Tab-separated table of N, CA and C in Angstrom:
chain	number	residue	atom	x	y	z
A	15	MET	N	113.871	119.195	159.811
A	15	MET	CA	112.837	119.924	158.998
A	15	MET	C	111.502	119.237	159.180
A	16	ILE	N	110.535	120.097	159.142
A	16	ILE	CA	109.136	119.692	159.288
A	16	ILE	C	108.675	118.863	158.056
A	17	ASN	N	107.968	117.816	158.260
A	17	ASN	CA	107.449	116.983	157.132
A	17	ASN	C	106.867	117.886	156.091
A	18	GLY	N	107.288	117.766	154.859
A	18	GLY	CA	106.736	118.419	153.678
A	18	GLY	C	107.230	119.852	153.546
A	19	THR	N	108.161	120.367	154.289
A	19	THR	CA	108.681	121.717	154.179
A	19	THR	C	109.502	121.765	152.927
A	20	TRP	N	109.478	122.838	152.192
A	20	TRP	CA	110.308	123.068	151.042
A	20	TRP	C	111.116	124.416	151.197
A	21	LEU	N	112.310	124.326	150.604
A	21	LEU	CA	113.117	125.520	150.554
A	21	LEU	C	113.427	125.900	149.116
A	22	TYR	N	113.349	127.043	148.812
A	22	TYR	CA	113.742	127.609	147.432
A	22	TYR	C	114.771	128.649	147.682
A	23	ILE	N	115.986	128.269	147.374
A	23	ILE	CA	117.180	129.196	147.548
A	23	ILE	C	117.563	129.667	146.203
A	24	PHE	N	117.447	131.092	146.087
A	24	PHE	CA	117.720	131.592	144.768
A	24	PHE	C	118.528	133.001	144.742
A	25	GLY	N	119.088	133.202	143.732
A	25	GLY	CA	119.688	134.537	143.402
A	25	GLY	C	119.376	134.843	141.970
A	26	ASP	N	118.701	135.860	141.701
A	26	ASP	CA	118.279	136.282	140.333
A	26	ASP	C	118.979	137.419	139.830
A	27	GLU	N	119.674	137.317	138.761
A	27	GLU	CA	120.502	138.390	138.082
A	27	GLU	C	119.546	139.653	137.812
A	28	ALA	N	118.220	139.291	137.499
A	28	ALA	CA	117.283	140.414	137.239
A	28	ALA	C	117.033	141.314	138.452
A	29	ARG	N	117.322	140.852	139.567
A	29	ARG	CA	117.107	141.627	140.776
A	29	ARG	C	118.407	142.225	141.340
A	30	VAL	N	119.440	141.958	140.809
A	30	VAL	CA	120.735	142.491	141.333
A	30	VAL	C	120.763	144.102	141.330
A	31	ALA	N	120.455	144.625	140.202
A	31	ALA	CA	120.549	146.075	140.134
A	31	ALA	C	119.637	146.837	141.204
A	32	GLU	N	118.429	146.355	141.311
A	32	GLU	CA	117.481	146.876	142.214
A	32	GLU	C	117.973	146.707	143.707
A	33	VAL	N	118.381	145.456	143.976
A	33	VAL	CA	118.713	145.294	145.374
A	33	VAL	C	120.085	145.914	145.722
A	34	SER	N	121.042	145.968	144.802
A	34	SER	CA	122.301	146.605	144.979
A	34	SER	C	122.049	148.077	145.344
A	35	LYS	N	121.115	148.694	144.605
A	35	LYS	CA	120.822	150.120	144.841
A	35	LYS	C	120.236	150.412	146.180
A	36	GLU	N	119.288	149.423	146.580
A	36	GLU	CA	118.683	149.566	147.964
A	36	GLU	C	119.723	149.418	149.049
A	37	ARG	N	120.664	148.484	148.901
A	37	ARG	CA	121.632	148.143	149.846
A	37	ARG	C	122.909	149.058	149.823
A	38	GLY	N	123.061	149.719	148.747
A	38	GLY	CA	124.222	150.513	148.554
A	38	GLY	C	125.457	149.732	148.457
A	39	ALA	N	125.404	148.575	147.719
A	39	ALA	CA	126.534	147.755	147.650
A	39	ALA	C	126.371	147.024	146.283
A	40	ILE	N	127.539	146.555	145.696
A	40	ILE	CA	127.572	145.894	144.463
A	40	ILE	C	127.405	144.424	144.840
A	41	LEU	N	126.247	143.799	144.354
A	41	LEU	CA	125.857	142.423	144.576
A	41	LEU	C	125.928	141.621	143.331
A	42	ASN	N	125.780	140.305	143.538
A	42	ASN	CA	125.927	139.329	142.531
A	42	ASN	C	124.886	138.243	142.728
A	43	ALA	N	124.300	137.629	141.778
A	43	ALA	CA	123.494	136.490	141.977
A	43	ALA	C	124.191	135.143	141.878
A	44	TYR	N	125.413	135.212	141.326
A	44	TYR	CA	126.249	133.892	141.160
A	44	TYR	C	127.375	133.959	142.145
A	45	GLY	N	127.685	132.715	142.515
A	45	GLY	CA	128.838	132.595	143.511
A	45	GLY	C	128.563	132.943	144.906
A	46	THR	N	127.303	133.019	145.283
A	46	THR	CA	126.922	133.512	146.659
A	46	THR	C	126.833	132.388	147.561
A	47	GLY	N	126.949	131.191	147.207
A	47	GLY	CA	126.959	129.999	148.187
A	47	GLY	C	125.682	129.221	148.162
A	48	LYS	N	124.782	129.344	147.166
A	48	LYS	CA	123.579	128.475	147.130
A	48	LYS	C	123.874	127.001	147.066
A	49	THR	N	124.803	126.622	146.214
A	49	THR	CA	125.188	125.224	146.059
A	49	THR	C	125.930	124.728	147.317
A	50	TYR	N	126.840	125.548	147.793
A	50	TYR	CA	127.594	125.243	148.997
A	50	TYR	C	126.582	124.989	150.217
A	51	LEU	N	125.542	125.836	150.369
A	51	LEU	CA	124.670	125.676	151.468
A	51	LEU	C	123.903	124.436	151.327
A	52	MET	N	123.437	124.067	150.040
A	52	MET	CA	122.728	122.800	149.774
A	52	MET	C	123.687	121.626	150.023
A	53	GLN	N	124.955	121.689	149.726
A	53	GLN	CA	125.840	120.544	149.909
A	53	GLN	C	126.045	120.328	151.409
A	54	CYS	N	126.082	121.513	152.190
A	54	CYS	CA	126.143	121.351	153.628
A	54	CYS	C	124.965	120.666	154.288
A	55	MET	N	123.788	121.006	153.724
A	55	MET	CA	122.587	120.250	154.148
A	55	MET	C	122.638	118.853	153.854
A	56	ALA	N	123.146	118.497	152.620
A	56	ALA	CA	123.229	117.024	152.249
A	56	ALA	C	124.110	116.367	153.173
A	57	ASN	N	125.288	116.989	153.376
A	57	ASN	CA	126.239	116.310	154.408
A	57	ASN	C	125.629	116.047	155.682
A	58	ALA	N	124.863	117.092	156.236
A	58	ALA	CA	124.212	116.992	157.589
A	58	ALA	C	123.151	115.804	157.546
A	59	PHE	N	122.367	115.754	156.439
A	59	PHE	CA	121.507	114.629	156.289
A	59	PHE	C	122.138	113.248	156.361
A	60	SER	N	123.258	113.229	155.581
A	60	SER	CA	124.045	111.924	155.502
A	60	SER	C	124.541	111.580	156.865
A	61	LEU	N	125.238	112.505	157.550
A	61	LEU	CA	125.694	112.248	158.922
A	61	LEU	C	124.684	111.687	159.827
A	62	ARG	N	123.504	112.234	159.670
A	62	ARG	CA	122.355	111.775	160.605
A	62	ARG	C	121.553	110.517	160.028
A	63	LYS	N	122.050	110.007	158.846
A	63	LYS	CA	121.447	108.829	158.204
A	63	LYS	C	120.014	109.121	157.832
A	64	ILE	N	119.664	110.389	157.439
A	64	ILE	CA	118.392	110.732	156.898
A	64	ILE	C	118.352	110.556	155.447
A	65	PRO	N	117.504	109.639	154.855
A	65	PRO	CA	117.462	109.428	153.456
A	65	PRO	C	117.225	110.711	152.659
A	66	ALA	N	118.167	110.965	151.776
A	66	ALA	CA	118.059	112.081	150.862
A	66	ALA	C	118.784	111.936	149.606
A	67	ILE	N	118.413	112.628	148.597
A	67	ILE	CA	119.141	112.702	147.294
A	67	ILE	C	119.516	114.026	147.015
A	68	TYR	N	120.764	114.282	146.569
A	68	TYR	CA	121.269	115.456	146.229
A	68	TYR	C	121.522	115.295	144.670
A	69	VAL	N	121.009	116.050	143.772
A	69	VAL	CA	121.129	115.930	142.322
A	69	VAL	C	121.075	117.298	141.689
A	70	THR	N	121.890	117.354	140.605
A	70	THR	CA	121.773	118.630	139.813
A	70	THR	C	120.648	118.392	138.858
A	71	GLU	N	120.024	119.356	138.369
A	71	GLU	CA	118.848	119.220	137.471
A	71	GLU	C	119.336	118.377	136.220
A	72	SER	N	120.632	118.689	135.701
A	72	SER	CA	121.037	118.066	134.481
A	72	SER	C	121.250	116.601	134.749
A	73	LYS	N	121.767	116.254	135.934
A	73	LYS	CA	121.858	114.793	136.267
A	73	LYS	C	120.536	114.104	136.357
A	74	LEU	N	119.634	114.776	136.981
A	74	LEU	CA	118.311	114.156	137.127
A	74	LEU	C	117.787	113.754	135.726
A	75	TYR	N	117.829	114.653	134.735
A	75	TYR	CA	117.330	114.370	133.371
A	75	TYR	C	118.146	113.289	132.810
A	76	GLY	N	119.505	113.321	132.990
A	76	GLY	CA	120.312	112.295	132.461
A	76	GLY	C	119.949	110.893	133.013
A	77	GLU	N	119.651	110.839	134.317
A	77	GLU	CA	119.230	109.489	134.807
A	77	GLU	C	117.954	109.064	134.194
A	78	ILE	N	116.998	109.882	133.938
A	78	ILE	CA	115.731	109.549	133.290
A	78	ILE	C	115.942	109.083	131.863
A	79	LYS	N	116.734	109.898	131.143
A	79	LYS	CA	117.044	109.572	129.770
A	79	LYS	C	117.849	108.236	129.580
A	80	SER	N	118.593	107.936	130.531
A	80	SER	CA	119.439	106.696	130.462
A	80	SER	C	118.555	105.442	130.437
A	81	THR	N	117.377	105.571	130.998
A	81	THR	CA	116.496	104.459	131.051
A	81	THR	C	115.951	104.059	129.637
A	82	TYR	N	115.993	104.963	128.692
A	82	TYR	CA	115.636	104.653	127.319
A	82	TYR	C	116.595	103.831	126.590
A	83	ASN	N	117.752	103.559	127.165
A	83	ASN	CA	118.770	102.748	126.541
A	83	ASN	C	118.332	101.252	126.730
A	84	ARG	N	118.342	100.469	125.710
A	84	ARG	CA	117.913	99.087	125.696
A	84	ARG	C	118.677	98.288	126.853
A	85	ASN	N	119.852	98.585	127.198
A	85	ASN	CA	120.515	97.844	128.236
A	85	ASN	C	120.338	98.398	129.710
A	86	SER	N	119.508	99.338	129.792
A	86	SER	CA	119.248	99.951	131.100
A	86	SER	C	118.764	98.950	132.138
A	87	GLU	N	119.199	98.968	133.314
A	87	GLU	CA	118.722	98.096	134.347
A	87	GLU	C	117.506	98.668	135.042
A	88	GLU	N	117.167	99.917	134.812
A	88	GLU	CA	116.090	100.641	135.530
A	88	GLU	C	115.182	101.135	134.466
A	89	SER	N	113.868	101.303	134.702
A	89	SER	CA	112.898	101.790	133.875
A	89	SER	C	112.704	103.237	134.253
A	90	GLU	N	112.074	104.002	133.346
A	90	GLU	CA	111.729	105.418	133.646
A	90	GLU	C	110.918	105.466	134.987
A	91	VAL	N	109.946	104.570	135.131
A	91	VAL	CA	109.144	104.550	136.278
A	91	VAL	C	110.044	104.314	137.565
A	92	ASP	N	110.984	103.438	137.535
A	92	ASP	CA	111.882	103.231	138.609
A	92	ASP	C	112.624	104.586	139.042
A	93	VAL	N	113.168	105.240	138.127
A	93	VAL	CA	113.844	106.481	138.369
A	93	VAL	C	112.880	107.546	138.921
A	94	LEU	N	111.712	107.609	138.317
A	94	LEU	CA	110.804	108.694	138.740
A	94	LEU	C	110.339	108.331	140.176
A	95	GLN	N	110.011	107.013	140.518
A	95	GLN	CA	109.674	106.671	141.857
A	95	GLN	C	110.678	107.062	142.910
A	96	ARG	N	111.891	106.835	142.466
A	96	ARG	CA	113.050	107.229	143.418
A	96	ARG	C	112.964	108.695	143.818
A	97	TYR	N	112.697	109.559	142.772
A	97	TYR	CA	112.635	110.959	143.027
A	97	TYR	C	111.306	111.442	143.635
A	98	TYR	N	110.193	110.706	143.296
A	98	TYR	CA	108.934	110.979	143.937
A	98	TYR	C	108.904	110.625	145.467
A	99	ASN	N	109.627	109.567	145.828
A	99	ASN	CA	109.434	109.008	147.222
A	99	ASN	C	110.501	109.273	148.223
A	100	VAL	N	111.709	109.728	147.721
A	100	VAL	CA	112.742	109.899	148.691
A	100	VAL	C	112.318	110.883	149.730
A	101	PRO	N	112.533	110.787	151.017
A	101	PRO	CA	112.043	111.713	152.018
A	101	PRO	C	112.599	113.181	151.813
A	102	ILE	N	113.759	113.360	151.355
A	102	ILE	CA	114.335	114.683	151.056
A	102	ILE	C	115.040	114.715	149.699
A	103	LEU	N	114.422	115.476	148.729
A	103	LEU	CA	115.092	115.666	147.469
A	103	LEU	C	115.646	117.074	147.418
A	104	MET	N	116.936	117.135	147.062
A	104	MET	CA	117.637	118.384	146.779
A	104	MET	C	118.051	118.520	145.302
A	105	ILE	N	117.448	119.521	144.654
A	105	ILE	CA	117.751	119.808	143.238
A	105	ILE	C	118.558	120.995	143.018
A	106	ASP	N	119.752	120.919	142.740
A	106	ASP	CA	120.692	122.064	142.499
A	106	ASP	C	120.569	122.606	141.164
A	107	ASP	N	120.550	123.906	141.047
A	107	ASP	CA	120.646	124.561	139.711
A	107	ASP	C	119.303	124.246	138.931
A	108	ILE	N	118.182	124.282	139.552
A	108	ILE	CA	116.964	124.032	138.823
A	108	ILE	C	116.632	125.207	137.863
A	109	PHE	N	116.101	124.836	136.711
A	109	PHE	CA	115.710	125.678	135.633
A	109	PHE	C	116.945	126.235	134.777
A	110	THR	N	117.996	125.449	134.825
A	110	THR	CA	119.200	125.755	134.036
A	110	THR	C	119.365	124.905	132.765
A	111	ALA	N	118.617	123.782	132.779
A	111	ALA	CA	118.760	122.849	131.556
A	111	ALA	C	118.228	123.422	130.375
A	112	GLN	N	118.610	122.855	129.249
A	112	GLN	CA	117.976	123.162	127.971
A	112	GLN	C	116.631	122.407	127.840
A	113	TYR	N	115.604	123.241	128.026
A	113	TYR	CA	114.233	122.555	128.094
A	113	TYR	C	113.604	122.221	126.704
A	114	LYS	N	113.004	121.110	126.852
A	114	LYS	CA	112.107	120.648	125.647
A	114	LYS	C	110.768	120.332	126.426
A	115	ASP	N	109.757	120.140	125.639
A	115	ASP	CA	108.446	119.767	126.305
A	115	ASP	C	108.618	118.646	127.264
A	116	TRP	N	109.378	117.612	126.868
A	116	TRP	CA	109.606	116.448	127.649
A	116	TRP	C	110.169	116.853	129.136
A	117	ALA	N	111.199	117.657	129.041
A	117	ALA	CA	111.852	117.928	130.416
A	117	ALA	C	110.973	118.699	131.227
A	118	GLU	N	110.197	119.697	130.713
A	118	GLU	CA	109.228	120.475	131.506
A	118	GLU	C	108.152	119.509	132.092
A	119	GLY	N	107.698	118.582	131.305
A	119	GLY	CA	106.728	117.673	131.903
A	119	GLY	C	107.196	116.772	132.991
A	120	MET	N	108.500	116.255	132.880
A	120	MET	CA	109.194	115.443	133.914
A	120	MET	C	109.286	116.345	135.186
A	121	LEU	N	109.788	117.571	134.974
A	121	LEU	CA	109.924	118.431	136.218
A	121	LEU	C	108.547	118.673	136.907
A	122	TYR	N	107.601	118.977	136.192
A	122	TYR	CA	106.293	119.267	136.678
A	122	TYR	C	105.791	117.957	137.528
A	123	ASN	N	105.943	116.853	136.882
A	123	ASN	CA	105.526	115.623	137.510
A	123	ASN	C	106.197	115.455	138.886
A	124	ILE	N	107.495	115.530	138.900
A	124	ILE	CA	108.276	115.311	140.146
A	124	ILE	C	107.829	116.378	141.211
A	125	ILE	N	107.772	117.616	140.776
A	125	ILE	CA	107.318	118.715	141.753
A	125	ILE	C	105.861	118.435	142.275
A	126	ASP	N	104.962	118.100	141.440
A	126	ASP	CA	103.641	117.757	141.725
A	126	ASP	C	103.447	116.572	142.644
A	127	GLU	N	104.177	115.528	142.343
A	127	GLU	CA	104.061	114.328	143.204
A	127	GLU	C	104.647	114.627	144.595
A	128	ARG	N	105.712	115.369	144.608
A	128	ARG	CA	106.317	115.616	145.980
A	128	ARG	C	105.441	116.507	146.772
A	129	MET	N	104.687	117.452	146.095
A	129	MET	CA	103.829	118.286	146.783
A	129	MET	C	102.602	117.489	147.379
A	130	LYS	N	102.052	116.665	146.527
A	130	LYS	CA	100.939	115.810	146.883
A	130	LYS	C	101.293	114.925	148.043
A	131	ASN	N	102.473	114.447	148.137
A	131	ASN	CA	102.916	113.426	149.132
A	131	ASN	C	103.613	114.129	150.265
A	132	SER	N	103.643	115.393	150.394
A	132	SER	CA	104.267	116.090	151.502
A	132	SER	C	105.659	115.745	151.737
A	133	LYS	N	106.440	115.637	150.682
A	133	LYS	CA	107.881	115.316	150.747
A	133	LYS	C	108.690	116.579	150.872
A	134	VAL	N	109.784	116.571	151.688
A	134	VAL	CA	110.669	117.747	151.794
A	134	VAL	C	111.441	117.884	150.437
A	135	THR	N	111.413	119.179	149.918
A	135	THR	CA	112.111	119.353	148.654
A	135	THR	C	112.890	120.681	148.743
A	136	ILE	N	114.178	120.639	148.400
A	136	ILE	CA	115.049	121.748	148.578
A	136	ILE	C	115.530	121.978	147.221
A	137	MET	N	115.607	123.297	146.662
A	137	MET	CA	116.000	123.646	145.428
A	137	MET	C	116.899	124.830	145.513
A	138	THR	N	117.801	124.900	144.503
A	138	THR	CA	118.574	126.199	144.314
A	138	THR	C	118.373	126.549	142.842
A	139	SER	N	118.367	127.906	142.626
A	139	SER	CA	118.021	128.409	141.315
A	139	SER	C	118.660	129.776	141.070
A	140	ASN	N	118.807	130.099	139.887
A	140	ASN	CA	119.176	131.478	139.448
A	140	ASN	C	118.048	132.266	138.988
A	141	TYR	N	116.802	131.846	139.259
A	141	TYR	CA	115.571	132.506	138.883
A	141	TYR	C	114.642	132.696	140.057
A	142	SER	N	114.103	133.888	140.229
A	142	SER	CA	113.072	134.130	141.214
A	142	SER	C	111.798	133.464	140.717
A	143	LEU	N	110.910	133.244	141.614
A	143	LEU	CA	109.723	132.483	141.205
A	143	LEU	C	108.922	133.188	140.068
A	144	GLY	N	108.870	134.459	140.168
A	144	GLY	CA	108.176	135.177	139.070
A	144	GLY	C	108.712	135.102	137.604
A	145	ARG	N	109.897	134.542	137.645
A	145	ARG	CA	110.525	134.556	136.201
A	145	ARG	C	110.574	133.074	135.653
A	146	ILE	N	110.033	132.070	136.442
A	146	ILE	CA	110.028	130.770	136.009
A	146	ILE	C	109.228	130.467	134.788
A	147	GLY	N	108.138	131.253	134.660
A	147	GLY	CA	107.297	131.220	133.489
A	147	GLY	C	107.992	131.565	132.212
A	148	GLU	N	108.910	132.556	132.292
A	148	GLU	CA	109.826	133.019	131.147
A	148	GLU	C	110.724	131.824	130.631
A	149	ARG	N	111.147	130.989	131.712
A	149	ARG	CA	112.051	129.957	131.409
A	149	ARG	C	111.314	128.686	130.876
A	150	LEU	N	110.156	128.454	131.361
A	150	LEU	CA	109.377	127.314	131.048
A	150	LEU	C	107.979	127.602	130.571
A	151	PRO	N	107.792	127.829	129.229
A	151	PRO	CA	106.556	128.358	128.694
A	151	PRO	C	105.302	127.448	128.961
A	152	LEU	N	105.590	126.132	128.897
A	152	LEU	CA	104.438	125.131	129.129
A	152	LEU	C	103.994	125.023	130.523
A	153	ASN	N	104.909	124.730	131.425
A	153	ASN	CA	104.567	124.372	132.792
A	153	ASN	C	105.143	125.318	133.884
A	154	GLY	N	105.763	126.347	133.420
A	154	GLY	CA	106.346	127.293	134.419
A	154	GLY	C	105.471	127.903	135.412
A	155	GLY	N	104.349	128.309	134.942
A	155	GLY	CA	103.412	128.884	135.833
A	155	GLY	C	102.873	127.932	136.939
A	156	LYS	N	102.586	126.738	136.484
A	156	LYS	CA	102.203	125.711	137.434
A	156	LYS	C	103.252	125.252	138.366
A	157	ILE	N	104.456	125.220	137.925
A	157	ILE	CA	105.633	124.803	138.721
A	157	ILE	C	105.836	125.967	139.762
A	158	GLY	N	105.925	127.180	139.210
A	158	GLY	CA	106.159	128.391	140.192
A	158	GLY	C	105.117	128.379	141.179
A	159	SER	N	103.850	128.300	140.834
A	159	SER	CA	102.780	128.314	141.828
A	159	SER	C	102.889	127.240	142.885
A	160	ARG	N	103.235	126.023	142.511
A	160	ARG	CA	103.535	124.894	143.462
A	160	ARG	C	104.607	125.274	144.457
A	161	ILE	N	105.804	125.745	143.855
A	161	ILE	CA	106.892	126.099	144.709
A	161	ILE	C	106.464	127.245	145.628
A	162	ASN	N	105.796	128.278	145.109
A	162	ASN	CA	105.415	129.390	145.915
A	162	ASN	C	104.489	129.064	147.011
A	163	GLY	N	103.600	128.092	146.767
A	163	GLY	CA	102.647	127.663	147.874
A	163	GLY	C	103.284	126.699	148.897
A	164	GLN	N	104.418	126.099	148.619
A	164	GLN	CA	105.040	125.169	149.480
A	164	GLN	C	106.298	125.657	150.188
A	165	ALA	N	107.085	126.513	149.444
A	165	ALA	CA	108.512	126.704	149.907
A	165	ALA	C	108.754	128.022	150.641
A	166	ILE	N	109.658	127.878	151.612
A	166	ILE	CA	110.284	129.109	152.207
A	166	ILE	C	111.215	129.591	151.278
A	167	GLN	N	111.155	130.858	150.898
A	167	GLN	CA	112.134	131.331	149.929
A	167	GLN	C	113.276	132.076	150.549
A	168	ILE	N	114.450	131.804	150.125
A	168	ILE	CA	115.663	132.420	150.621
A	168	ILE	C	116.416	132.942	149.421
A	169	GLU	N	116.500	134.319	149.451
A	169	GLU	CA	117.183	134.998	148.372
A	169	GLU	C	118.587	135.162	148.785
A	170	MET	N	119.517	134.871	147.942
A	170	MET	CA	120.957	134.903	148.193
A	170	MET	C	121.630	135.760	147.146
A	171	LEU	N	121.786	137.085	147.345
A	171	LEU	CA	122.545	138.023	146.611
A	171	LEU	C	123.668	138.541	147.509
A	172	GLY	N	124.798	138.652	146.887
A	172	GLY	CA	125.982	139.079	147.642
A	172	GLY	C	127.215	139.098	146.763
A	173	PRO	N	128.399	139.170	147.424
A	173	PRO	CA	129.598	139.181	146.591
A	173	PRO	C	129.915	137.734	146.039
A	174	ASP	N	130.393	137.727	144.825
A	174	ASP	CA	130.803	136.428	144.240
A	174	ASP	C	131.927	135.881	144.929
A	175	ARG	N	131.807	134.724	145.764
A	175	ARG	CA	132.810	134.261	146.488
A	175	ARG	C	133.858	133.342	145.771
A	176	ARG	N	133.572	133.011	144.569
A	176	ARG	CA	134.456	132.212	143.843
A	176	ARG	C	135.909	132.824	143.558
A	177	PRO	N	135.989	134.059	143.121
A	177	PRO	CA	137.340	134.624	142.987
A	177	PRO	C	138.101	134.579	144.367
A	178	GLN	N	137.436	134.800	145.473
A	178	GLN	CA	138.101	134.725	146.768
A	178	GLN	C	138.591	133.409	147.046
A	179	SER	N	137.751	132.372	146.896
A	179	SER	CA	138.240	130.960	147.171
A	179	SER	C	139.435	130.555	146.342
A	180	LYS	N	139.493	131.070	145.106
A	180	LYS	CA	140.501	130.708	144.172
A	180	LYS	C	141.856	131.234	144.768
A	181	SER	N	141.860	132.551	145.206
A	181	SER	CA	143.022	133.232	145.650
A	181	SER	C	143.440	132.657	146.990
A	182	GLU	N	142.450	132.136	147.780
A	182	GLU	CA	142.739	131.659	149.189
A	182	GLU	C	143.420	130.203	149.072
A	183	SER	N	143.039	129.469	148.026
A	183	SER	CA	143.674	128.089	147.942
A	183	SER	C	145.008	128.170	147.208
A	184	ALA	N	145.472	129.302	146.797
A	184	ALA	CA	146.792	129.303	146.098
A	184	ALA	C	147.894	129.352	147.142
């Protein structure tokens, strides 16, 4: 990947009806392989010994919150610096957490720092960029604008592959 390239891989339920009608097929925004694709990329980076972090959004917030514990070996700054500076950051299921002002601010800071420092950032989401503001009333517009200005957008709508994989593994 080129230095500073971002990918935004999404499937938005709000677009399913429109795109299904256009394509003449029943599509879904869930179970289309967004997380699977990101995990494949993470494995490829690992095999090539390219420094990268794969994290779900909820785990990212959990790691930051854990620093508020008296017994924590890391500070909030330590954790944030890790996410600011890793050459490739992959955030799975972004915009799914229960947001409070604190979480919106943390996400904005991470996105903004990575943009300023031209770090590769890959995200999966169930929200198109135009709907981020609905999800994040304080910083959604700013976050969406940064992603829009940096990221190659990949929309993944299709059949839900989860029921297939369940029957195939039986």
